[in-house]
mmCIF file with all atom_site columns, C-alpha atoms in Angstrom:
data_model
loop_
_atom_site.group_PDB
_atom_site.id
_atom_site.type_symbol
_atom_site.label_atom_id
_atom_site.label_alt_id
_atom_site.label_comp_id
_atom_site.label_asym_id
_atom_site.label_entity_id
_atom_site.label_seq_id
_atom_site.pdbx_PDB_ins_code
_atom_site.Cartn_x
_atom_site.Cartn_y
_atom_site.Cartn_z
_atom_site.occupancy
_atom_site.B_iso_or_equiv
_atom_site.pdbx_formal_charge
_atom_site.auth_seq_id
_atom_site.auth_comp_id
_atom_site.auth_asym_id
_atom_site.auth_atom_id
_atom_site.pdbx_PDB_model_num
ATOM 1   C CA . GLU A 1 1   ? 0.004   10.154  15.638  1.00 77.00 ? 1   GLU A CA 1
ATOM 2   C CA . PRO A 1 2   ? 3.294   9.049   14.540  1.00 80.00 ? 2   PRO A CA 1
ATOM 3   C CA . GLU A 1 3   ? 3.578   9.074   10.719  1.00 90.00 ? 3   GLU A CA 1
ATOM 4   C CA . VAL A 1 4   ? 5.987   7.828   8.025   1.00 94.00 ? 4   VAL A CA 1
ATOM 5   C CA . THR A 1 5   ? 7.830   11.007  6.123   1.00 95.00 ? 5   THR A CA 1
ATOM 6   C CA . GLN A 1 6   ? 9.090   10.712  2.780   1.00 96.00 ? 6   GLN A CA 1
ATOM 7   C CA . THR A 1 7   ? 10.871  13.105  0.907   1.00 94.00 ? 7   THR A CA 1
ATOM 8   C CA . PRO A 1 8   ? 11.295  14.432  -1.542  1.00 94.00 ? 8   PRO A CA 1
ATOM 9   C CA . SER A 1 9   ? 7.545   14.460  -2.476  1.00 94.00 ? 9   SER A CA 1
ATOM 10  C CA . HIS A 1 10  ? 8.373   14.925  -6.185  1.00 96.00 ? 10  HIS A CA 1
ATOM 11  C CA . GLN A 1 11  ? 11.879  13.946  -8.023  1.00 97.00 ? 11  GLN A CA 1
ATOM 12  C CA . VAL A 1 12  ? 12.472  14.844  -11.587 1.00 97.00 ? 12  VAL A CA 1
ATOM 13  C CA . THR A 1 13  ? 15.463  13.017  -13.043 1.00 97.00 ? 13  THR A CA 1
ATOM 14  C CA . GLN A 1 14  ? 17.041  12.125  -16.159 1.00 97.00 ? 14  GLN A CA 1
ATOM 15  C CA . MET A 1 15  ? 17.069  8.667   -17.855 1.00 97.00 ? 15  MET A CA 1
ATOM 16  C CA . GLY A 1 16  ? 20.402  6.428   -16.632 1.00 97.00 ? 16  GLY A CA 1
ATOM 17  C CA . GLN A 1 17  ? 20.797  9.062   -13.629 1.00 97.00 ? 17  GLN A CA 1
ATOM 18  C CA . GLU A 1 18  ? 20.893  7.618   -10.052 1.00 97.00 ? 18  GLU A CA 1
ATOM 19  C CA . VAL A 1 19  ? 17.869  8.487   -7.487  1.00 97.00 ? 19  VAL A CA 1
ATOM 20  C CA . ILE A 1 20  ? 17.670  7.840   -3.914  1.00 97.00 ? 20  ILE A CA 1
ATOM 21  C CA . LEU A 1 21  ? 14.255  8.141   -2.202  1.00 97.00 ? 21  LEU A CA 1
ATOM 22  C CA . ARG A 1 22  ? 14.523  8.803   1.271   1.00 96.00 ? 22  ARG A CA 1
ATOM 23  C CA . CYS A 1 23  ? 11.941  7.637   4.022   1.00 97.00 ? 23  CYS A CA 1
ATOM 24  C CA . VAL A 1 24  ? 11.919  8.181   7.879   1.00 96.00 ? 24  VAL A CA 1
ATOM 25  C CA . PRO A 1 25  ? 9.691   5.339   9.542   1.00 96.00 ? 25  PRO A CA 1
ATOM 26  C CA . ILE A 1 26  ? 7.725   5.279   12.473  1.00 94.00 ? 26  ILE A CA 1
ATOM 27  C CA . SER A 1 27  ? 10.367  5.224   15.150  1.00 90.00 ? 27  SER A CA 1
ATOM 28  C CA . ASN A 1 28  ? 9.972   2.032   17.166  1.00 89.00 ? 28  ASN A CA 1
ATOM 29  C CA . HIS A 1 29  ? 9.013   0.171   14.043  1.00 93.00 ? 29  HIS A CA 1
ATOM 30  C CA . LEU A 1 30  ? 10.958  -2.856  13.074  1.00 92.00 ? 30  LEU A CA 1
ATOM 31  C CA . TYR A 1 31  ? 9.788   -3.699  9.468   1.00 94.00 ? 31  TYR A CA 1
ATOM 32  C CA . PHE A 1 32  ? 10.210  -1.857  6.536   1.00 95.00 ? 32  PHE A CA 1
ATOM 33  C CA . TYR A 1 33  ? 8.733   -2.103  2.903   1.00 96.00 ? 33  TYR A CA 1
ATOM 34  C CA . TRP A 1 34  ? 8.828   0.231   -0.597  1.00 97.00 ? 34  TRP A CA 1
ATOM 35  C CA . TYR A 1 35  ? 5.917   -0.129  -2.912  1.00 97.00 ? 35  TYR A CA 1
ATOM 36  C CA . ARG A 1 36  ? 5.058   1.700   -6.024  1.00 97.00 ? 36  ARG A CA 1
ATOM 37  C CA . GLN A 1 37  ? 2.267   2.604   -8.362  1.00 95.00 ? 37  GLN A CA 1
ATOM 38  C CA . ILE A 1 38  ? 3.094   3.436   -11.906 1.00 95.00 ? 38  ILE A CA 1
ATOM 39  C CA . LEU A 1 39  ? 0.193   5.931   -13.039 1.00 92.00 ? 39  LEU A CA 1
ATOM 40  C CA . GLY A 1 40  ? -3.199  4.159   -13.394 1.00 90.00 ? 40  GLY A CA 1
ATOM 41  C CA . GLN A 1 41  ? -1.989  0.410   -12.151 1.00 93.00 ? 41  GLN A CA 1
ATOM 42  C CA . LYS A 1 42  ? -2.092  -1.471  -8.984  1.00 95.00 ? 42  LYS A CA 1
ATOM 43  C CA . VAL A 1 43  ? 0.117   -0.599  -6.025  1.00 96.00 ? 43  VAL A CA 1
ATOM 44  C CA . GLU A 1 44  ? 3.073   -3.058  -6.159  1.00 96.00 ? 44  GLU A CA 1
ATOM 45  C CA . PHE A 1 45  ? 5.850   -4.547  -3.776  1.00 96.00 ? 45  PHE A CA 1
ATOM 46  C CA . LEU A 1 46  ? 9.037   -4.122  -4.175  1.00 97.00 ? 46  LEU A CA 1
ATOM 47  C CA . VAL A 1 47  ? 10.972  -5.162  -1.226  1.00 97.00 ? 47  VAL A CA 1
ATOM 48  C CA . SER A 1 48  ? 10.675  -5.696  2.666   1.00 95.00 ? 48  SER A CA 1
ATOM 49  C CA . PHE A 1 49  ? 13.550  -5.049  4.991   1.00 95.00 ? 49  PHE A CA 1
ATOM 50  C CA . TYR A 1 50  ? 13.952  -6.371  8.693   1.00 93.00 ? 50  TYR A CA 1
ATOM 51  C CA . ASN A 1 51  ? 17.235  -6.648  10.959  1.00 90.00 ? 51  ASN A CA 1
ATOM 52  C CA . ASN A 1 52  ? 19.333  -5.027  8.647   1.00 90.00 ? 52  ASN A CA 1
ATOM 53  C CA . GLU A 1 53  ? 18.595  -7.321  5.524   1.00 93.00 ? 53  GLU A CA 1
ATOM 54  C CA . ILE A 1 54  ? 16.292  -7.884  2.944   1.00 95.00 ? 54  ILE A CA 1
ATOM 55  C CA . SER A 1 55  ? 13.505  -10.302 3.744   1.00 93.00 ? 55  SER A CA 1
ATOM 56  C CA . GLU A 1 56  ? 11.628  -10.180 0.456   1.00 94.00 ? 56  GLU A CA 1
ATOM 57  C CA . LYS A 1 57  ? 11.746  -8.968  -2.577  1.00 95.00 ? 57  LYS A CA 1
ATOM 58  C CA . SER A 1 58  ? 9.943   -8.935  -5.992  1.00 94.00 ? 58  SER A CA 1
ATOM 59  C CA . GLU A 1 59  ? 10.833  -9.428  -9.544  1.00 93.00 ? 59  GLU A CA 1
ATOM 60  C CA . ILE A 1 60  ? 10.888  -5.717  -10.050 1.00 93.00 ? 60  ILE A CA 1
ATOM 61  C CA . PHE A 1 61  ? 13.497  -5.329  -7.732  1.00 95.00 ? 61  PHE A CA 1
ATOM 62  C CA . ASP A 1 62  ? 16.396  -5.956  -9.897  1.00 92.00 ? 62  ASP A CA 1
ATOM 63  C CA . ASP A 1 63  ? 20.650  -5.263  -9.544  1.00 93.00 ? 63  ASP A CA 1
ATOM 64  C CA . GLN A 1 64  ? 19.264  -1.652  -10.153 1.00 95.00 ? 64  GLN A CA 1
ATOM 65  C CA . PHE A 1 65  ? 17.585  -1.533  -7.055  1.00 97.00 ? 65  PHE A CA 1
ATOM 66  C CA . SER A 1 66  ? 18.878  -1.211  -3.461  1.00 97.00 ? 66  SER A CA 1
ATOM 67  C CA . VAL A 1 67  ? 17.676  -0.369  0.118   1.00 96.00 ? 67  VAL A CA 1
ATOM 68  C CA . GLU A 1 68  ? 19.959  0.869   3.007   1.00 94.00 ? 68  GLU A CA 1
ATOM 69  C CA . ARG A 1 69  ? 19.083  1.710   6.703   1.00 92.00 ? 69  ARG A CA 1
ATOM 70  C CA . PRO A 1 70  ? 22.258  3.981   7.169   1.00 85.00 ? 70  PRO A CA 1
ATOM 71  C CA . ASP A 1 71  ? 21.466  4.757   10.750  1.00 86.00 ? 71  ASP A CA 1
ATOM 72  C CA . GLY A 1 72  ? 18.871  4.216   13.281  1.00 77.00 ? 72  GLY A CA 1
ATOM 73  C CA . SER A 1 73  ? 15.807  6.565   11.479  1.00 87.00 ? 73  SER A CA 1
ATOM 74  C CA . ASN A 1 74  ? 16.473  6.624   7.961   1.00 93.00 ? 74  ASN A CA 1
ATOM 75  C CA . PHE A 1 75  ? 15.164  4.027   5.229   1.00 96.00 ? 75  PHE A CA 1
ATOM 76  C CA . THR A 1 76  ? 16.624  4.598   1.629   1.00 97.00 ? 76  THR A CA 1
ATOM 77  C CA . LEU A 1 77  ? 15.570  3.309   -2.020  1.00 97.00 ? 77  LEU A CA 1
ATOM 78  C CA . LYS A 1 78  ? 18.366  3.771   -4.727  1.00 97.00 ? 78  LYS A CA 1
ATOM 79  C CA . ILE A 1 79  ? 17.657  3.359   -8.041  1.00 97.00 ? 79  ILE A CA 1
ATOM 80  C CA . ARG A 1 80  ? 21.296  3.067   -9.935  1.00 95.00 ? 80  ARG A CA 1
ATOM 81  C CA . SER A 1 81  ? 20.730  4.037   -13.426 1.00 94.00 ? 81  SER A CA 1
ATOM 82  C CA . THR A 1 82  ? 16.834  5.109   -13.972 1.00 96.00 ? 82  THR A CA 1
ATOM 83  C CA . LYS A 1 83  ? 14.825  4.164   -16.925 1.00 96.00 ? 83  LYS A CA 1
ATOM 84  C CA . LEU A 1 84  ? 11.295  5.744   -18.561 1.00 97.00 ? 84  LEU A CA 1
ATOM 85  C CA . GLU A 1 85  ? 9.469   3.023   -16.942 1.00 96.00 ? 85  GLU A CA 1
ATOM 86  C CA . ASP A 1 86  ? 10.790  3.534   -13.370 1.00 97.00 ? 86  ASP A CA 1
ATOM 87  C CA . SER A 1 87  ? 8.260   6.572   -13.285 1.00 97.00 ? 87  SER A CA 1
ATOM 88  C CA . ALA A 1 88  ? 6.056   5.897   -10.572 1.00 97.00 ? 88  ALA A CA 1
ATOM 89  C CA . MET A 1 89  ? 4.603   6.893   -7.078  1.00 96.00 ? 89  MET A CA 1
ATOM 90  C CA . TYR A 1 90  ? 6.905   5.340   -4.541  1.00 97.00 ? 90  TYR A CA 1
ATOM 91  C CA . PHE A 1 91  ? 5.838   4.489   -0.923  1.00 97.00 ? 91  PHE A CA 1
ATOM 92  C CA . CYS A 1 92  ? 7.428   3.592   1.776   1.00 97.00 ? 92  CYS A CA 1
ATOM 93  C CA . ALA A 1 93  ? 5.705   2.165   4.466   1.00 95.00 ? 93  ALA A CA 1
ATOM 94  C CA . SER A 1 94  ? 6.718   0.359   8.104   1.00 94.00 ? 94  SER A CA 1
ATOM 95  C CA . SER A 1 95  ? 5.102   -1.885  11.036  1.00 92.00 ? 95  SER A CA 1
ATOM 96  C CA . PHE A 1 96  ? 6.328   -2.881  14.286  1.00 91.00 ? 96  PHE A CA 1
ATOM 97  C CA . GLN A 1 97  ? 5.386   -6.158  13.852  1.00 87.00 ? 97  GLN A CA 1
ATOM 98  C CA . GLY A 1 98  ? 5.093   -8.592  10.661  1.00 81.00 ? 98  GLY A CA 1
ATOM 99  C CA . ILE A 1 99  ? 2.692   -7.871  7.886   1.00 80.00 ? 99  ILE A CA 1
ATOM 100 C CA . ALA A 1 100 ? 0.856   -11.095 9.191   1.00 77.00 ? 100 ALA A CA 1
ATOM 101 C CA . ASN A 1 101 ? -0.031  -9.518  12.672  1.00 77.00 ? 101 ASN A CA 1
ATOM 102 C CA . GLU A 1 102 ? -0.649  -5.906  11.889  1.00 83.00 ? 102 GLU A CA 1
ATOM 103 C CA . LYS A 1 103 ? -1.771  -2.880  9.269   1.00 86.00 ? 103 LYS A CA 1
ATOM 104 C CA . LEU A 1 104 ? 1.107   -1.116  7.377   1.00 90.00 ? 104 LEU A CA 1
ATOM 105 C CA . PHE A 1 105 ? 1.541   2.276   7.851   1.00 92.00 ? 105 PHE A CA 1
ATOM 106 C CA . PHE A 1 106 ? 2.596   4.116   4.422   1.00 94.00 ? 106 PHE A CA 1
ATOM 107 C CA . GLY A 1 107 ? 4.173   7.420   3.862   1.00 94.00 ? 107 GLY A CA 1
ATOM 108 C CA . SER A 1 108 ? 2.601   10.200  1.213   1.00 93.00 ? 108 SER A CA 1
ATOM 109 C CA . GLY A 1 109 ? 4.906   8.949   -1.451  1.00 95.00 ? 109 GLY A CA 1
ATOM 110 C CA . THR A 1 110 ? 7.439   10.277  -3.714  1.00 97.00 ? 110 THR A CA 1
ATOM 111 C CA . GLN A 1 111 ? 6.539   10.878  -7.085  1.00 96.00 ? 111 GLN A CA 1
ATOM 112 C CA . LEU A 1 112 ? 9.292   10.282  -9.586  1.00 97.00 ? 112 LEU A CA 1
ATOM 113 C CA . SER A 1 113 ? 9.435   11.266  -12.905 1.00 97.00 ? 113 SER A CA 1
ATOM 114 C CA . VAL A 1 114 ? 11.869  9.793   -15.458 1.00 97.00 ? 114 VAL A CA 1
ATOM 115 C CA . LEU A 1 115 ? 12.674  12.210  -18.334 1.00 96.00 ? 115 LEU A CA 1
ATOM 116 C CA . LYS B 2 1   ? -0.639  -16.493 -8.095  1.00 88.00 ? 1   LYS B CA 1
ATOM 117 C CA . GLN B 2 2   ? -3.017  -14.264 -6.163  1.00 93.00 ? 2   GLN B CA 1
ATOM 118 C CA . GLU B 2 3   ? -4.854  -12.067 -7.564  1.00 95.00 ? 3   GLU B CA 1
ATOM 119 C CA . VAL B 2 4   ? -7.251  -9.353  -6.379  1.00 97.00 ? 4   VAL B CA 1
ATOM 120 C CA . THR B 2 5   ? -9.946  -7.748  -8.042  1.00 97.00 ? 5   THR B CA 1
ATOM 121 C CA . GLN B 2 6   ? -12.487 -4.793  -7.011  1.00 97.00 ? 6   GLN B CA 1
ATOM 122 C CA . ILE B 2 7   ? -15.739 -3.902  -8.157  1.00 92.00 ? 7   ILE B CA 1
ATOM 123 C CA . PRO B 2 8   ? -17.039 -1.626  -9.343  1.00 92.00 ? 8   PRO B CA 1
ATOM 124 C CA . ALA B 2 9   ? -13.916 0.309   -10.678 1.00 94.00 ? 9   ALA B CA 1
ATOM 125 C CA . ALA B 2 10  ? -15.937 4.015   -10.025 1.00 96.00 ? 10  ALA B CA 1
ATOM 126 C CA . LEU B 2 11  ? -18.878 4.697   -8.024  1.00 95.00 ? 11  LEU B CA 1
ATOM 127 C CA . SER B 2 12  ? -21.098 7.982   -7.721  1.00 96.00 ? 12  SER B CA 1
ATOM 128 C CA . VAL B 2 13  ? -23.890 8.381   -5.092  1.00 96.00 ? 13  VAL B CA 1
ATOM 129 C CA . PRO B 2 14  ? -25.708 11.129  -3.573  1.00 97.00 ? 14  PRO B CA 1
ATOM 130 C CA . GLU B 2 15  ? -24.583 11.785  0.199   1.00 97.00 ? 15  GLU B CA 1
ATOM 131 C CA . GLY B 2 16  ? -26.515 10.054  2.993   1.00 97.00 ? 16  GLY B CA 1
ATOM 132 C CA . GLU B 2 17  ? -26.405 6.963   1.260   1.00 96.00 ? 17  GLU B CA 1
ATOM 133 C CA . ASN B 2 18  ? -25.296 3.472   2.404   1.00 97.00 ? 18  ASN B CA 1
ATOM 134 C CA . LEU B 2 19  ? -22.919 1.662   -0.118  1.00 95.00 ? 19  LEU B CA 1
ATOM 135 C CA . VAL B 2 20  ? -21.098 -1.550  -0.416  1.00 96.00 ? 20  VAL B CA 1
ATOM 136 C CA . LEU B 2 21  ? -17.158 -1.950  -2.217  1.00 96.00 ? 21  LEU B CA 1
ATOM 137 C CA . ASN B 2 22  ? -16.241 -5.493  -3.363  1.00 97.00 ? 22  ASN B CA 1
ATOM 138 C CA . CYS B 2 23  ? -12.793 -7.150  -3.168  1.00 98.00 ? 23  CYS B CA 1
ATOM 139 C CA . SER B 2 24  ? -12.221 -10.855 -4.394  1.00 98.00 ? 24  SER B CA 1
ATOM 140 C CA . PHE B 2 25  ? -9.174  -12.601 -4.164  1.00 97.00 ? 25  PHE B CA 1
ATOM 141 C CA . THR B 2 26  ? -8.277  -16.327 -5.661  1.00 96.00 ? 26  THR B CA 1
ATOM 142 C CA . ASP B 2 27  ? -6.187  -17.727 -3.314  1.00 93.00 ? 27  ASP B CA 1
ATOM 143 C CA . SER B 2 28  ? -7.764  -18.399 0.000   1.00 91.00 ? 28  SER B CA 1
ATOM 144 C CA . ALA B 2 29  ? -4.731  -18.922 2.176   1.00 91.00 ? 29  ALA B CA 1
ATOM 145 C CA . ILE B 2 30  ? -4.639  -14.984 3.422   1.00 91.00 ? 30  ILE B CA 1
ATOM 146 C CA . TYR B 2 31  ? -2.719  -13.903 6.741   1.00 91.00 ? 31  TYR B CA 1
ATOM 147 C CA . ASN B 2 32  ? -5.512  -10.790 6.540   1.00 93.00 ? 32  ASN B CA 1
ATOM 148 C CA . LEU B 2 33  ? -6.882  -8.200  4.542   1.00 95.00 ? 33  LEU B CA 1
ATOM 149 C CA . GLN B 2 34  ? -6.813  -4.442  4.999   1.00 96.00 ? 34  GLN B CA 1
ATOM 150 C CA . TRP B 2 35  ? -8.812  -1.843  3.340   1.00 97.00 ? 35  TRP B CA 1
ATOM 151 C CA . PHE B 2 36  ? -7.324  1.095   2.551   1.00 96.00 ? 36  PHE B CA 1
ATOM 152 C CA . ARG B 2 37  ? -7.848  4.799   1.425   1.00 96.00 ? 37  ARG B CA 1
ATOM 153 C CA . GLN B 2 38  ? -5.970  6.816   -0.952  1.00 94.00 ? 38  GLN B CA 1
ATOM 154 C CA . ASP B 2 39  ? -6.799  10.531  -1.785  1.00 92.00 ? 39  ASP B CA 1
ATOM 155 C CA . PRO B 2 40  ? -5.256  12.003  -4.888  1.00 84.00 ? 40  PRO B CA 1
ATOM 156 C CA . GLY B 2 41  ? -1.680  12.336  -4.947  1.00 76.00 ? 41  GLY B CA 1
ATOM 157 C CA . LYS B 2 42  ? -1.289  11.138  -1.214  1.00 80.00 ? 42  LYS B CA 1
ATOM 158 C CA . GLY B 2 43  ? -0.344  8.321   0.483   1.00 86.00 ? 43  GLY B CA 1
ATOM 159 C CA . LEU B 2 44  ? -2.293  5.246   1.621   1.00 92.00 ? 44  LEU B CA 1
ATOM 160 C CA . THR B 2 45  ? -4.192  5.193   5.141   1.00 92.00 ? 45  THR B CA 1
ATOM 161 C CA . SER B 2 46  ? -5.263  1.778   6.629   1.00 92.00 ? 46  SER B CA 1
ATOM 162 C CA . LEU B 2 47  ? -8.795  1.882   7.708   1.00 95.00 ? 47  LEU B CA 1
ATOM 163 C CA . LEU B 2 48  ? -9.682  -1.560  8.971   1.00 95.00 ? 48  LEU B CA 1
ATOM 164 C CA . LEU B 2 49  ? -7.594  -4.782  9.202   1.00 94.00 ? 49  LEU B CA 1
ATOM 165 C CA . ILE B 2 50  ? -9.471  -8.201  9.111   1.00 94.00 ? 50  ILE B CA 1
ATOM 166 C CA . GLN B 2 51  ? -7.193  -11.328 10.362  1.00 92.00 ? 51  GLN B CA 1
ATOM 167 C CA . SER B 2 52  ? -7.863  -14.353 8.411   1.00 91.00 ? 52  SER B CA 1
ATOM 168 C CA . SER B 2 53  ? -9.662  -15.996 11.564  1.00 92.00 ? 53  SER B CA 1
ATOM 169 C CA . GLN B 2 54  ? -12.075 -13.119 11.820  1.00 93.00 ? 54  GLN B CA 1
ATOM 170 C CA . ARG B 2 55  ? -15.241 -12.472 10.214  1.00 94.00 ? 55  ARG B CA 1
ATOM 171 C CA . GLU B 2 56  ? -15.635 -8.468  9.912   1.00 95.00 ? 56  GLU B CA 1
ATOM 172 C CA . GLN B 2 57  ? -14.187 -5.438  11.551  1.00 95.00 ? 57  GLN B CA 1
ATOM 173 C CA . THR B 2 58  ? -15.807 -2.068  12.410  1.00 96.00 ? 58  THR B CA 1
ATOM 174 C CA . SER B 2 59  ? -14.600 1.424   12.611  1.00 95.00 ? 59  SER B CA 1
ATOM 175 C CA . GLY B 2 60  ? -17.036 4.244   13.124  1.00 96.00 ? 60  GLY B CA 1
ATOM 176 C CA . ARG B 2 61  ? -19.285 4.285   9.715   1.00 97.00 ? 61  ARG B CA 1
ATOM 177 C CA . LEU B 2 62  ? -17.266 1.484   8.083   1.00 97.00 ? 62  LEU B CA 1
ATOM 178 C CA . ASN B 2 63  ? -17.761 -2.303  8.081   1.00 97.00 ? 63  ASN B CA 1
ATOM 179 C CA . ALA B 2 64  ? -15.616 -4.834  6.741   1.00 97.00 ? 64  ALA B CA 1
ATOM 180 C CA . SER B 2 65  ? -16.514 -8.469  6.206   1.00 97.00 ? 65  SER B CA 1
ATOM 181 C CA . LEU B 2 66  ? -14.462 -11.380 5.147   1.00 97.00 ? 66  LEU B CA 1
ATOM 182 C CA . ASP B 2 67  ? -15.560 -14.781 3.470   1.00 95.00 ? 67  ASP B CA 1
ATOM 183 C CA . LYS B 2 68  ? -12.116 -16.475 3.066   1.00 92.00 ? 68  LYS B CA 1
ATOM 184 C CA . SER B 2 69  ? -13.510 -19.683 1.749   1.00 91.00 ? 69  SER B CA 1
ATOM 185 C CA . SER B 2 70  ? -15.198 -17.987 -0.791  1.00 94.00 ? 70  SER B CA 1
ATOM 186 C CA . GLY B 2 71  ? -12.635 -15.234 -1.295  1.00 96.00 ? 71  GLY B CA 1
ATOM 187 C CA . ARG B 2 72  ? -14.505 -12.285 -0.834  1.00 97.00 ? 72  ARG B CA 1
ATOM 188 C CA . SER B 2 73  ? -14.456 -9.274  1.361   1.00 97.00 ? 73  SER B CA 1
ATOM 189 C CA . THR B 2 74  ? -17.039 -6.391  1.548   1.00 97.00 ? 74  THR B CA 1
ATOM 190 C CA . LEU B 2 75  ? -16.539 -2.771  2.695   1.00 97.00 ? 75  LEU B CA 1
ATOM 191 C CA . TYR B 2 76  ? -20.015 -1.337  3.607   1.00 97.00 ? 76  TYR B CA 1
ATOM 192 C CA . ILE B 2 77  ? -20.116 2.612   4.300   1.00 97.00 ? 77  ILE B CA 1
ATOM 193 C CA . ALA B 2 78  ? -22.918 3.787   6.066   1.00 97.00 ? 78  ALA B CA 1
ATOM 194 C CA . ALA B 2 79  ? -24.466 7.556   5.818   1.00 97.00 ? 79  ALA B CA 1
ATOM 195 C CA . SER B 2 80  ? -21.617 8.474   3.034   1.00 97.00 ? 80  SER B CA 1
ATOM 196 C CA . GLN B 2 81  ? -20.866 12.001  3.210   1.00 97.00 ? 81  GLN B CA 1
ATOM 197 C CA . PRO B 2 82  ? -18.718 14.083  0.613   1.00 97.00 ? 82  PRO B CA 1
ATOM 198 C CA . GLY B 2 83  ? -15.531 13.691  2.414   1.00 96.00 ? 83  GLY B CA 1
ATOM 199 C CA . ASP B 2 84  ? -15.398 10.140  1.790   1.00 97.00 ? 84  ASP B CA 1
ATOM 200 C CA . SER B 2 85  ? -14.592 10.691  -1.850  1.00 97.00 ? 85  SER B CA 1
ATOM 201 C CA . ALA B 2 86  ? -11.427 8.989   -2.668  1.00 97.00 ? 86  ALA B CA 1
ATOM 202 C CA . THR B 2 87  ? -9.980  5.481   -3.983  1.00 96.00 ? 87  THR B CA 1
ATOM 203 C CA . TYR B 2 88  ? -10.878 2.935   -1.598  1.00 98.00 ? 88  TYR B CA 1
ATOM 204 C CA . LEU B 2 89  ? -8.116  -0.462  -2.129  1.00 97.00 ? 89  LEU B CA 1
ATOM 205 C CA . CYS B 2 90  ? -7.979  -3.832  -0.885  1.00 97.00 ? 90  CYS B CA 1
ATOM 206 C CA . ALA B 2 91  ? -4.798  -5.995  0.163   1.00 97.00 ? 91  ALA B CA 1
ATOM 207 C CA . VAL B 2 92  ? -4.445  -9.404  1.069   1.00 96.00 ? 92  VAL B CA 1
ATOM 208 C CA . THR B 2 93  ? -1.471  -10.680 2.811   1.00 92.00 ? 93  THR B CA 1
ATOM 209 C CA . ASN B 2 94  ? -0.526  -14.545 2.094   1.00 78.00 ? 94  ASN B CA 1
ATOM 210 C CA . THR B 2 95  ? 3.187   -14.352 2.208   1.00 81.00 ? 95  THR B CA 1
ATOM 211 C CA . GLY B 2 96  ? 5.588   -11.172 3.340   1.00 83.00 ? 96  GLY B CA 1
ATOM 212 C CA . LYS B 2 97  ? 3.484   -8.618  1.157   1.00 91.00 ? 97  LYS B CA 1
ATOM 213 C CA . LEU B 2 98  ? 0.579   -7.208  0.681   1.00 94.00 ? 98  LEU B CA 1
ATOM 214 C CA . ILE B 2 99  ? -1.079  -7.695  -3.299  1.00 96.00 ? 99  ILE B CA 1
ATOM 215 C CA . PHE B 2 100 ? -3.536  -4.768  -3.898  1.00 97.00 ? 100 PHE B CA 1
ATOM 216 C CA . GLY B 2 101 ? -6.524  -4.793  -5.947  1.00 97.00 ? 101 GLY B CA 1
ATOM 217 C CA . GLN B 2 102 ? -6.859  -1.836  -8.670  1.00 96.00 ? 102 GLN B CA 1
ATOM 218 C CA . GLY B 2 103 ? -9.324  0.067   -6.054  1.00 96.00 ? 103 GLY B CA 1
ATOM 219 C CA . THR B 2 104 ? -12.743 1.710   -6.169  1.00 97.00 ? 104 THR B CA 1
ATOM 220 C CA . THR B 2 105 ? -12.732 5.663   -6.740  1.00 96.00 ? 105 THR B CA 1
ATOM 221 C CA . LEU B 2 106 ? -16.168 6.814   -4.665  1.00 97.00 ? 106 LEU B CA 1
ATOM 222 C CA . GLN B 2 107 ? -17.602 10.579  -5.334  1.00 97.00 ? 107 GLN B CA 1
ATOM 223 C CA . VAL B 2 108 ? -20.092 11.475  -2.807  1.00 97.00 ? 108 VAL B CA 1
ATOM 224 C CA . LYS B 2 109 ? -22.133 14.553  -4.349  1.00 97.00 ? 109 LYS B CA 1
ATOM 225 C CA . PRO B 2 110 ? -23.524 16.857  -1.874  1.00 95.00 ? 110 PRO B CA 1
#
């Protein structure tokens, strides 16, 4: 069965450094998402992306965050200057149709630790 | 603002029991509701998707119901097995995003 792939599985960085989290969505999917889960808290939405532009973003997704689909297969989340509170599990997800019509397929996540 | 709540937070049952997990949401204007399974340190696996016009969905030993007017959903697991041990999350869609509950952590003892 096709799956969403995320790399790396773990990322440790120093506060203030830039990180790029990478995702390869399912190949024929058109909608892409980033969610995160801080330890012990709910999974929360960051951003959705369709047709090469952001379709919706949360309050968390401030100017420190950006997303890109640099080629036909990858989808990246960049955090420009990491803070301690950015430590979380980051999940990429994709779907063929929009979220109102079908289930999302999630990757296994990247655990980001900011020291 | 949509809020999703799951009860109980944790549940421990002996193998073979039937069990019910509960999910409630505050805003009934949803497109759909999904139940996910999360294993420790792993991603989220979608188990069932119920559209707002539907009342229930079934997959194997799992049955999910939706009562949109009362803002409730249940996930019924029949004949539980140790392999069912995981955290179960419900999530609703009422704009372009999923809003998750905090999950119910299930332990099925052999």
